[in-house]
JSON list of C-alpha atoms in Angstrom, two decimals:
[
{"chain": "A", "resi": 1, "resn": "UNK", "atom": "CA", "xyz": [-110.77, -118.14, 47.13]},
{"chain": "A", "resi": 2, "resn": "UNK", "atom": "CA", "xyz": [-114.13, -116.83, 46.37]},
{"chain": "A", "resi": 3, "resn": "UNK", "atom": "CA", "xyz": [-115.51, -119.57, 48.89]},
{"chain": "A", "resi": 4, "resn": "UNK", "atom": "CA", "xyz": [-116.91, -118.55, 51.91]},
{"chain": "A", "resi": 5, "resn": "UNK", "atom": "CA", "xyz": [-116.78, -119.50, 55.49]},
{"chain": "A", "resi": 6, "resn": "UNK", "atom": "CA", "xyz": [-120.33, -118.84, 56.25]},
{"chain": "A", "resi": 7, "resn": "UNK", "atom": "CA", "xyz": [-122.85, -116.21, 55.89]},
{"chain": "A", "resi": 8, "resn": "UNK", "atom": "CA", "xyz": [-122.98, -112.85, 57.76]},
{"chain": "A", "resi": 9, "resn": "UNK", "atom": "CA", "xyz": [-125.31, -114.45, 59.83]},
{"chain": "A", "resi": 10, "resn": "UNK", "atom": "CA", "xyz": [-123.29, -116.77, 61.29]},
{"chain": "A", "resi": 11, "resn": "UNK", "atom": "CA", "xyz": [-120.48, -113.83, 61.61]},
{"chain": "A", "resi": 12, "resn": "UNK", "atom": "CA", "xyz": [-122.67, -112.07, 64.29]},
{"chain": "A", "resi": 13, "resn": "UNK", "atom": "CA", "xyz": [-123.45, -115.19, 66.68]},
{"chain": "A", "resi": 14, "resn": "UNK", "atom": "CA", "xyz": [-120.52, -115.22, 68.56]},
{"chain": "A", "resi": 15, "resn": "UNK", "atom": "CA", "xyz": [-121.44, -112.13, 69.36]},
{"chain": "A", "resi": 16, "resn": "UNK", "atom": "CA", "xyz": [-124.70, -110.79, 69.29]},
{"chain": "A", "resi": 17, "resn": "UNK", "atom": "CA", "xyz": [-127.90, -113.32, 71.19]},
{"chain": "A", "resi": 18, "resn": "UNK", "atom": "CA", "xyz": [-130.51, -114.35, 68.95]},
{"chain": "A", "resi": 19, "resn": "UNK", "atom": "CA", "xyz": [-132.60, -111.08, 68.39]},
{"chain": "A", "resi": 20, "resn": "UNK", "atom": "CA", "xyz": [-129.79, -109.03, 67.25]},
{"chain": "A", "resi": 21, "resn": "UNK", "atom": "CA", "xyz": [-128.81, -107.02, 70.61]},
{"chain": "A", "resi": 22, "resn": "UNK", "atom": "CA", "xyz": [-126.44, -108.04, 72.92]},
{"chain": "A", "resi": 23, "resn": "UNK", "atom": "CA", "xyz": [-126.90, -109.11, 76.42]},
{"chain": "A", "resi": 24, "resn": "UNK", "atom": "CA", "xyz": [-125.22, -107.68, 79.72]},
{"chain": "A", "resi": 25, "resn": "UNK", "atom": "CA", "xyz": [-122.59, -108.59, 81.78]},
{"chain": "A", "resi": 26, "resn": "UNK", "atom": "CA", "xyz": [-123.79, -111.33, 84.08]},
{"chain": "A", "resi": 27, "resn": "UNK", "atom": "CA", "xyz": [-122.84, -109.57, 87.45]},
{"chain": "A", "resi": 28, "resn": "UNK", "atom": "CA", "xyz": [-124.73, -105.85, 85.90]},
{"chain": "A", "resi": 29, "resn": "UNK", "atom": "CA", "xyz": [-128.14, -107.70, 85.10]},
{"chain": "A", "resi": 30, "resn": "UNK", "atom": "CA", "xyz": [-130.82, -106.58, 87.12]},
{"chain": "A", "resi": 31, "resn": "UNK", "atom": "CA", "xyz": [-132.84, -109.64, 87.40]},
{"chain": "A", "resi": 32, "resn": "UNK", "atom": "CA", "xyz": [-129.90, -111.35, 89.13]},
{"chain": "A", "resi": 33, "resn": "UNK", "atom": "CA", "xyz": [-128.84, -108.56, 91.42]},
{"chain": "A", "resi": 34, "resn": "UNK", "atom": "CA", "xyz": [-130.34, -109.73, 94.93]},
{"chain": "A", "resi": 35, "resn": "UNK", "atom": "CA", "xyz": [-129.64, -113.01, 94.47]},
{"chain": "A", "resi": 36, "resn": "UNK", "atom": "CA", "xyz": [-125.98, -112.79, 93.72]},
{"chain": "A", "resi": 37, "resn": "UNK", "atom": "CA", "xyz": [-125.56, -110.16, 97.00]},
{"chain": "A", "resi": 38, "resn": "UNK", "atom": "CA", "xyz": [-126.82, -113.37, 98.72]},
{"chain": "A", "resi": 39, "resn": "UNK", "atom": "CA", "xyz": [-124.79, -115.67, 97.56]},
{"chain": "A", "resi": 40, "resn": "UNK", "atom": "CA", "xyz": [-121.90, -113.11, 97.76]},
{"chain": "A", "resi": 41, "resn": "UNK", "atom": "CA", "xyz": [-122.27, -112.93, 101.46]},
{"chain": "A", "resi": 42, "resn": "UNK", "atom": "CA", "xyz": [-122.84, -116.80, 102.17]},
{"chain": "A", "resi": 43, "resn": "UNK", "atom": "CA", "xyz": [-119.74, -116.75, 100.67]},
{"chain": "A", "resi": 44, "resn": "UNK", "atom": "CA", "xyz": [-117.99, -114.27, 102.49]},
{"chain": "A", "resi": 45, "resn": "UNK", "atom": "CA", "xyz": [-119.35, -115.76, 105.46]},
{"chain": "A", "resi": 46, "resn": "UNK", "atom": "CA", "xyz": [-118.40, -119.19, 104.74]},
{"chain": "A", "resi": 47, "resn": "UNK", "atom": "CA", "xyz": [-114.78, -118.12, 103.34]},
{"chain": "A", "resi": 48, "resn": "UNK", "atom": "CA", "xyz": [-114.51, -115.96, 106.85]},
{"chain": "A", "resi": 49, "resn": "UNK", "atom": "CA", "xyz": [-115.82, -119.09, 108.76]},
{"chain": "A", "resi": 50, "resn": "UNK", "atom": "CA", "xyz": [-113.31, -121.13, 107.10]},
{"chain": "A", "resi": 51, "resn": "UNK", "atom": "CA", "xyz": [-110.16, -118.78, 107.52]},
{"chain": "A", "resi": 52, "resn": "UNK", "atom": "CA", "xyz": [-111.29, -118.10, 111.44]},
{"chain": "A", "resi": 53, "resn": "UNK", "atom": "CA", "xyz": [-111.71, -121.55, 112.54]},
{"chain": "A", "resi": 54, "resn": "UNK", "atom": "CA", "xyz": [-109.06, -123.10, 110.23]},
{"chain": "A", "resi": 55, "resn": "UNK", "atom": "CA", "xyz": [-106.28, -121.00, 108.67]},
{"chain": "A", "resi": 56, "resn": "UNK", "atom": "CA", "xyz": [-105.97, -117.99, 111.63]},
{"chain": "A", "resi": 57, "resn": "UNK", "atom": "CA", "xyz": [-105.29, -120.09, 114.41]},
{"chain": "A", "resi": 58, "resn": "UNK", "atom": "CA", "xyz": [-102.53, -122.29, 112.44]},
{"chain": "A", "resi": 59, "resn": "UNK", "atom": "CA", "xyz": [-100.95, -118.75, 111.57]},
{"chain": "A", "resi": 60, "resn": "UNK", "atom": "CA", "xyz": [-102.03, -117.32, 115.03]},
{"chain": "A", "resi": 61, "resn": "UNK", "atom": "CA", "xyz": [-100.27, -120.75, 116.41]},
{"chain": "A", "resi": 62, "resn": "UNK", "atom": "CA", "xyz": [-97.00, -120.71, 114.11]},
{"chain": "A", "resi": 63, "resn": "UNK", "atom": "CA", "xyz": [-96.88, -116.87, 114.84]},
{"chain": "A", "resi": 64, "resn": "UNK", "atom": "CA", "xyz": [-96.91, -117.59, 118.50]},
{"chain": "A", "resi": 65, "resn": "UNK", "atom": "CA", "xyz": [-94.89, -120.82, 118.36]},
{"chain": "A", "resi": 66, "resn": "UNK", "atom": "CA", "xyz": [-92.03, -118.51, 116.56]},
{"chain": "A", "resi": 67, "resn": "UNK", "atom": "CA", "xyz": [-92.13, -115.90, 119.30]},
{"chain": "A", "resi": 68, "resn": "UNK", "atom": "CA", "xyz": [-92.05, -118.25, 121.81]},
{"chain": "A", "resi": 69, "resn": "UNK", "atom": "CA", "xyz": [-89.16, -119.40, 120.22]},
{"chain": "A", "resi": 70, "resn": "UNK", "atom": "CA", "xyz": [-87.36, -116.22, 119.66]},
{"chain": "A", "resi": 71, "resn": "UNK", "atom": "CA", "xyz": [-88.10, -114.98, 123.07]},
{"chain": "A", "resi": 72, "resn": "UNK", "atom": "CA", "xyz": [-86.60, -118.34, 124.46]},
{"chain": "A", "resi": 73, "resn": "UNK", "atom": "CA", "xyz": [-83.35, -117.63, 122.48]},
{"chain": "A", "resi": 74, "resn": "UNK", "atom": "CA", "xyz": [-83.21, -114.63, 123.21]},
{"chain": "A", "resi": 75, "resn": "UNK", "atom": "CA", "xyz": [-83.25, -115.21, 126.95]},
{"chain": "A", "resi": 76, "resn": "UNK", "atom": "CA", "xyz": [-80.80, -117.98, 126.64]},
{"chain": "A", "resi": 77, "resn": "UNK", "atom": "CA", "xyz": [-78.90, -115.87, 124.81]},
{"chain": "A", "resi": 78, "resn": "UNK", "atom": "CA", "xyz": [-79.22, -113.09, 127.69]},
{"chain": "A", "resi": 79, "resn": "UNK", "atom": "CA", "xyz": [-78.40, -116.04, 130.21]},
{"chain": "A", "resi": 80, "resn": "UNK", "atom": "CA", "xyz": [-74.96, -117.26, 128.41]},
{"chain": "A", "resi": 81, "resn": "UNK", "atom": "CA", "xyz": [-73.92, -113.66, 128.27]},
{"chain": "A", "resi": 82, "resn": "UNK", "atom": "CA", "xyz": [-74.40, -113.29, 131.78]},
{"chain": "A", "resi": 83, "resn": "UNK", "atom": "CA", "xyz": [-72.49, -116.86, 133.05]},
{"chain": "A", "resi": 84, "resn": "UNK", "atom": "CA", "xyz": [-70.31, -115.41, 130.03]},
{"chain": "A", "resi": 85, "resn": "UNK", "atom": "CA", "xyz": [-69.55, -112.29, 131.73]},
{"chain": "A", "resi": 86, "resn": "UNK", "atom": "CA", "xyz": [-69.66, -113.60, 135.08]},
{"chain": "A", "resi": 87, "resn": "UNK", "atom": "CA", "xyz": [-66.71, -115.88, 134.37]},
{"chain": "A", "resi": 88, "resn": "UNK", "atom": "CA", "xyz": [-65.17, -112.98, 133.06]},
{"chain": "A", "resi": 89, "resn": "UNK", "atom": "CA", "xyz": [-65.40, -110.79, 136.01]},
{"chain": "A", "resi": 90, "resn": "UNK", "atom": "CA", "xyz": [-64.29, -114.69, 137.67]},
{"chain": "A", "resi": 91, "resn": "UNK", "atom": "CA", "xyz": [-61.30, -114.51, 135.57]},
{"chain": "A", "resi": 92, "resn": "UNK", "atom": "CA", "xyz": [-60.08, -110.86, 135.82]},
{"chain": "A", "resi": 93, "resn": "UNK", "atom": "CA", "xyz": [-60.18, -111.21, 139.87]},
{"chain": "A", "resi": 94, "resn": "UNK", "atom": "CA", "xyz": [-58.25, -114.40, 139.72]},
{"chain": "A", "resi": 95, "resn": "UNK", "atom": "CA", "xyz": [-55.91, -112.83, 137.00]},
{"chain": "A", "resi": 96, "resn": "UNK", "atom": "CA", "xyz": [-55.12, -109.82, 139.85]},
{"chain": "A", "resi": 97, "resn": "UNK", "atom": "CA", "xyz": [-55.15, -111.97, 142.94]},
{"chain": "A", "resi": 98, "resn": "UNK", "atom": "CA", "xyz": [-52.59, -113.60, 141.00]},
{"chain": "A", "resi": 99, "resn": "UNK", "atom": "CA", "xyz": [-50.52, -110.50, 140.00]},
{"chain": "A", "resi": 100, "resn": "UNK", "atom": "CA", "xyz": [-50.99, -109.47, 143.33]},
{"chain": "A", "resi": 101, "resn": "UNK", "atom": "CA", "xyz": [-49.47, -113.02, 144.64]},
{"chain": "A", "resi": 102, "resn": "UNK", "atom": "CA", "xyz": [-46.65, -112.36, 142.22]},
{"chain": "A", "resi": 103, "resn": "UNK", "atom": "CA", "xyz": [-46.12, -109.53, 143.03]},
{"chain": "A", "resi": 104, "resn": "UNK", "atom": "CA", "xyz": [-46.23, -110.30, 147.02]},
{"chain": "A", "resi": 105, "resn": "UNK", "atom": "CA", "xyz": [-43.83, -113.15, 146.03]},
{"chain": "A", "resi": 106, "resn": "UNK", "atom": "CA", "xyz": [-40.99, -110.93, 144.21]},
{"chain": "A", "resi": 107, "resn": "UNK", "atom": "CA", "xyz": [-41.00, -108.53, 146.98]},
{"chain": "A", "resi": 108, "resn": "UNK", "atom": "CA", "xyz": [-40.50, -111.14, 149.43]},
{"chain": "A", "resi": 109, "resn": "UNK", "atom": "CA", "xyz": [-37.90, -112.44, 147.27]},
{"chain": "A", "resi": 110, "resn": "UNK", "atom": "CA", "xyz": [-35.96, -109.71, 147.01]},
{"chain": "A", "resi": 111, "resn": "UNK", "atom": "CA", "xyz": [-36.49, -108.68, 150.38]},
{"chain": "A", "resi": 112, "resn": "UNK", "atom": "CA", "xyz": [-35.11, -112.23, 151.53]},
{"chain": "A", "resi": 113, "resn": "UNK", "atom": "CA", "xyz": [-32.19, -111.75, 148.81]},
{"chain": "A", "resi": 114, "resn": "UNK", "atom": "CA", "xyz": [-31.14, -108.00, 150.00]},
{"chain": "A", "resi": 115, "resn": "UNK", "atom": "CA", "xyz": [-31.12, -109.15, 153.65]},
{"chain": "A", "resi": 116, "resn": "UNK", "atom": "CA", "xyz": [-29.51, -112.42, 152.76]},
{"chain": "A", "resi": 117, "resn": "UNK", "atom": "CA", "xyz": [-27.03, -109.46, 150.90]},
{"chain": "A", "resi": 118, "resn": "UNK", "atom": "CA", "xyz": [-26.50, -107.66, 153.89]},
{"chain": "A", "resi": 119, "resn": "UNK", "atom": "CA", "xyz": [-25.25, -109.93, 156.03]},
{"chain": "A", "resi": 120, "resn": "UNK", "atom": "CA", "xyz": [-23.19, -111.38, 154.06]},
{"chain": "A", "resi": 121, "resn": "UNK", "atom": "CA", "xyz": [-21.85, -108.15, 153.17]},
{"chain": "A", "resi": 122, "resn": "UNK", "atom": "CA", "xyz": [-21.85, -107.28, 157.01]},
{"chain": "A", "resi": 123, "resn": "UNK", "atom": "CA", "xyz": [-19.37, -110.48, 157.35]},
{"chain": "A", "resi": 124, "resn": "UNK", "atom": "CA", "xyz": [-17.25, -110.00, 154.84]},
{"chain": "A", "resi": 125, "resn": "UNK", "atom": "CA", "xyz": [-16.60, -106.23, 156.22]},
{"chain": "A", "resi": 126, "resn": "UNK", "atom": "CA", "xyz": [-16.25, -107.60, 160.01]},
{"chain": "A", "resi": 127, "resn": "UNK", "atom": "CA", "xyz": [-13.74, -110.08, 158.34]},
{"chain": "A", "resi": 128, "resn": "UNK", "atom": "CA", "xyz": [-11.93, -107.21, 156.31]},
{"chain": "A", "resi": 129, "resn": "UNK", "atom": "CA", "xyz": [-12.23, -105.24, 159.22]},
{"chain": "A", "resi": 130, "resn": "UNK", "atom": "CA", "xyz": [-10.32, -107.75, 161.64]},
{"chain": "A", "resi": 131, "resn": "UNK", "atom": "CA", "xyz": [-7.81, -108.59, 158.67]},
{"chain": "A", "resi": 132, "resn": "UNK", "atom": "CA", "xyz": [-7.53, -104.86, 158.73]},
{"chain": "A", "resi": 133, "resn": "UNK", "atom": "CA", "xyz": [-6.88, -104.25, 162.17]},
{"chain": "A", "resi": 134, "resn": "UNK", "atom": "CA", "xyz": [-4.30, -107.45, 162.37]},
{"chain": "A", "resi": 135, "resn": "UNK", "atom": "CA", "xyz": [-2.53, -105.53, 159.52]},
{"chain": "A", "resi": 136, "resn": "UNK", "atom": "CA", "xyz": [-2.36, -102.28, 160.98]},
{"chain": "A", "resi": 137, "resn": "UNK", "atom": "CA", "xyz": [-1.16, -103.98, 163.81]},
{"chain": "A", "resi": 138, "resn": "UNK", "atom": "CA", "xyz": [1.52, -105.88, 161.28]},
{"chain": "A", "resi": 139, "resn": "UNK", "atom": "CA", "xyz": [2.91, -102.23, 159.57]},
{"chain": "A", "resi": 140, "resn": "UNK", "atom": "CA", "xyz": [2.68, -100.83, 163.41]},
{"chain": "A", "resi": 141, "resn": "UNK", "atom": "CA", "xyz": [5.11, -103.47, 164.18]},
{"chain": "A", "resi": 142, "resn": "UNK", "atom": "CA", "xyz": [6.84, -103.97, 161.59]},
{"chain": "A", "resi": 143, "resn": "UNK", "atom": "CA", "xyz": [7.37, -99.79, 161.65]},
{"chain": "A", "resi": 144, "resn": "UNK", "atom": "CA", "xyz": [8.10, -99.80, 164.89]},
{"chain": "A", "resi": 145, "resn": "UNK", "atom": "CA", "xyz": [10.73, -102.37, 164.46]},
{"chain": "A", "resi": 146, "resn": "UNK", "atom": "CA", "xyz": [11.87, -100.45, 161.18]},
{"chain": "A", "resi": 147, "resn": "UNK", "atom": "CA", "xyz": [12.00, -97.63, 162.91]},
{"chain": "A", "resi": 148, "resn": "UNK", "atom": "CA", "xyz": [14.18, -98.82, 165.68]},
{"chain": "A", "resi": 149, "resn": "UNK", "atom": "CA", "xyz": [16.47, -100.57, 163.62]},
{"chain": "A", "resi": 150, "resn": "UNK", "atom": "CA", "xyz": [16.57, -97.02, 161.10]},
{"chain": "A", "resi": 151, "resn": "UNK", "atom": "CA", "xyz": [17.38, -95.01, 164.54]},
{"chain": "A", "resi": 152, "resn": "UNK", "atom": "CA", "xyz": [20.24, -97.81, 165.46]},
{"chain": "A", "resi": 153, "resn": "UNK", "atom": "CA", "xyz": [21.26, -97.55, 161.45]},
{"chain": "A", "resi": 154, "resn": "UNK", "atom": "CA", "xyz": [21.13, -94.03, 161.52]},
{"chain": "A", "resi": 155, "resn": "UNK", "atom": "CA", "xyz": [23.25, -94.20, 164.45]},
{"chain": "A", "resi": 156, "resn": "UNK", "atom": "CA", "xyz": [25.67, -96.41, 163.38]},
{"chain": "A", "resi": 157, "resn": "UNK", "atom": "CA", "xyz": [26.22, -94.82, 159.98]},
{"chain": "A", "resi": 158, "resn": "UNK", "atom": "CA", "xyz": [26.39, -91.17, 161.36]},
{"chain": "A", "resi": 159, "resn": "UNK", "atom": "CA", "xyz": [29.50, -92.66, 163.94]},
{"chain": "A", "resi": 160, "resn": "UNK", "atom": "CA", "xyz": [31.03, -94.18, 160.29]},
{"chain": "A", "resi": 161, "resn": "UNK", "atom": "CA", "xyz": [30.89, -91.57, 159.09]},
{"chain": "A", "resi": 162, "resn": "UNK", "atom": "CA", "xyz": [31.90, -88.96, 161.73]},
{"chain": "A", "resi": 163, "resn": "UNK", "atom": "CA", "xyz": [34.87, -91.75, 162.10]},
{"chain": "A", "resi": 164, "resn": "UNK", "atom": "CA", "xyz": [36.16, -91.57, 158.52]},
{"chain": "A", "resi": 165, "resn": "UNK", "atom": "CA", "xyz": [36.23, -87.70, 158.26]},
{"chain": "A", "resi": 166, "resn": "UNK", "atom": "CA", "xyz": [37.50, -86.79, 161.77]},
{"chain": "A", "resi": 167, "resn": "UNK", "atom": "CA", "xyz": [39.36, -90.55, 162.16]},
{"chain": "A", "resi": 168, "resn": "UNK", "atom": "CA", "xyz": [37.91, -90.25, 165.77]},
{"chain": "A", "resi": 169, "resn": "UNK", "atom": "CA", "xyz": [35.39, -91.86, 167.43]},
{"chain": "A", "resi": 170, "resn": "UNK", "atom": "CA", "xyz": [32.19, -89.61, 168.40]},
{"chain": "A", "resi": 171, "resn": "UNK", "atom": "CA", "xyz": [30.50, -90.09, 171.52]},
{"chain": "A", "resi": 172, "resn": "UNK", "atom": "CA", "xyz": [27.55, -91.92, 171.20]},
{"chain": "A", "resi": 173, "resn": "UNK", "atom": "CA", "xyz": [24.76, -90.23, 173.33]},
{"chain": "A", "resi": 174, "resn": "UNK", "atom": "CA", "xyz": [25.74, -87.20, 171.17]},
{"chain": "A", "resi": 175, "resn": "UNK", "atom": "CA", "xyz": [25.35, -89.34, 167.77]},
{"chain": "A", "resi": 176, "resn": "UNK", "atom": "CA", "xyz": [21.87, -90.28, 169.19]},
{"chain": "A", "resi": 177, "resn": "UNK", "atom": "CA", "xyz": [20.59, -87.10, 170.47]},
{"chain": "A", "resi": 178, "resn": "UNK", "atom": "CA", "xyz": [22.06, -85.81, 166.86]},
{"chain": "A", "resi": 179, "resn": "UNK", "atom": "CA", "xyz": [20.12, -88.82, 164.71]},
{"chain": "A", "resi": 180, "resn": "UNK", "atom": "CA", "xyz": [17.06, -88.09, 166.99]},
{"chain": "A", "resi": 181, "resn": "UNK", "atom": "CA", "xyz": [16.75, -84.41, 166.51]},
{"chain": "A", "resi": 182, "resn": "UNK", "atom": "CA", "xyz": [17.24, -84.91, 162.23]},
{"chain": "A", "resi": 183, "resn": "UNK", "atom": "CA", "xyz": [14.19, -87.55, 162.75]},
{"chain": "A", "resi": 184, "resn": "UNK", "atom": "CA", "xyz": [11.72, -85.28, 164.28]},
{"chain": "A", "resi": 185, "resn": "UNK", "atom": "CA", "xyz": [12.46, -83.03, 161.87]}
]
């Protein structure tokens, strides 16, 4: 272990420069100054050459090829709203003109249906009525005849019976006059 890996000479040449001080930073020496300012603008100028000519108008081009883009969406968008909307409005006036026509036909319908209603109800009552009247007619008769036939009935059972109690035979105007006068009351 008591080997060595060089002297202290050799230590210091990594670094110190021969001479035993160290030298500056490249970009700080003086000697060099001007001439690195020049090449530091050729190369600016050549970089900015570069990116103007070259690399900004590809961006400048994709930039403007993308907002073409976008703006051409956009107004297609715009336009399918607007057919979009349009055949709503399209469809909403068709879906009233319709409930209109439905409801044009169902009042028509039912109009047709309550005057179809009506006359047959008007028939049936001018049938009922005639039936009516041909059956008033019928009791009239038929009362009429009743009634002559309770008069003659009346009649004939008052003379019975006037005949059985006395055992004479009343005088007939004066059994009619008699039944007549108990009728009217």
């Amino acid at each position: 272990m008591a080997e060595s890996h060089g002297n202290a000479q050799g230590a210091t040449a990594h670094t110190e420069a021969d001479g035993g001080h160290k030298a500056p930073f490249p970009p700080f020496q003086k000697d060099t100054f001007a001439s690195q300012l020049v090449s530091l603008t050729i190369a600016f100028v050549a970089l900015y050459l570069i990116s103007s000519r070259l690399a900004l108008p590809r961006v400048r081009k994709t930039i403007d090829d993308r907002q073409n883009t976008i703006e051409g969406d956009l107004a297609e968008a715009q336009k399918l709203r607007d057919q979009s909307d349009a055949a709503l409005k399209a469809y909403e006036a068709d879906l009233a003109a319709a409930r209109t026509r439905a409801q044009a036909i169902g009042n028509e319908t039912r109009e047709r249906l309550n005057a179809a209603a009506d006359a047959e109800r008007k028939a049936l009552e001018a049938q009922l009525s005639v039936k009516l009247a041909d059956a008033e007619k019928a009791i009239a008769s038929t009362r009429s005849a009743a009634m002559s036939n309770v008069r003659g009935i009346a009649s004939d059972a008052a003379t019975a019976i006037v005949q059985q109690l006395t055992g004479a035979t009343p005088d007939k105007s004066l059994v009619d006059n008699a039944v007549e006068a108990s009728m009217k009351g």
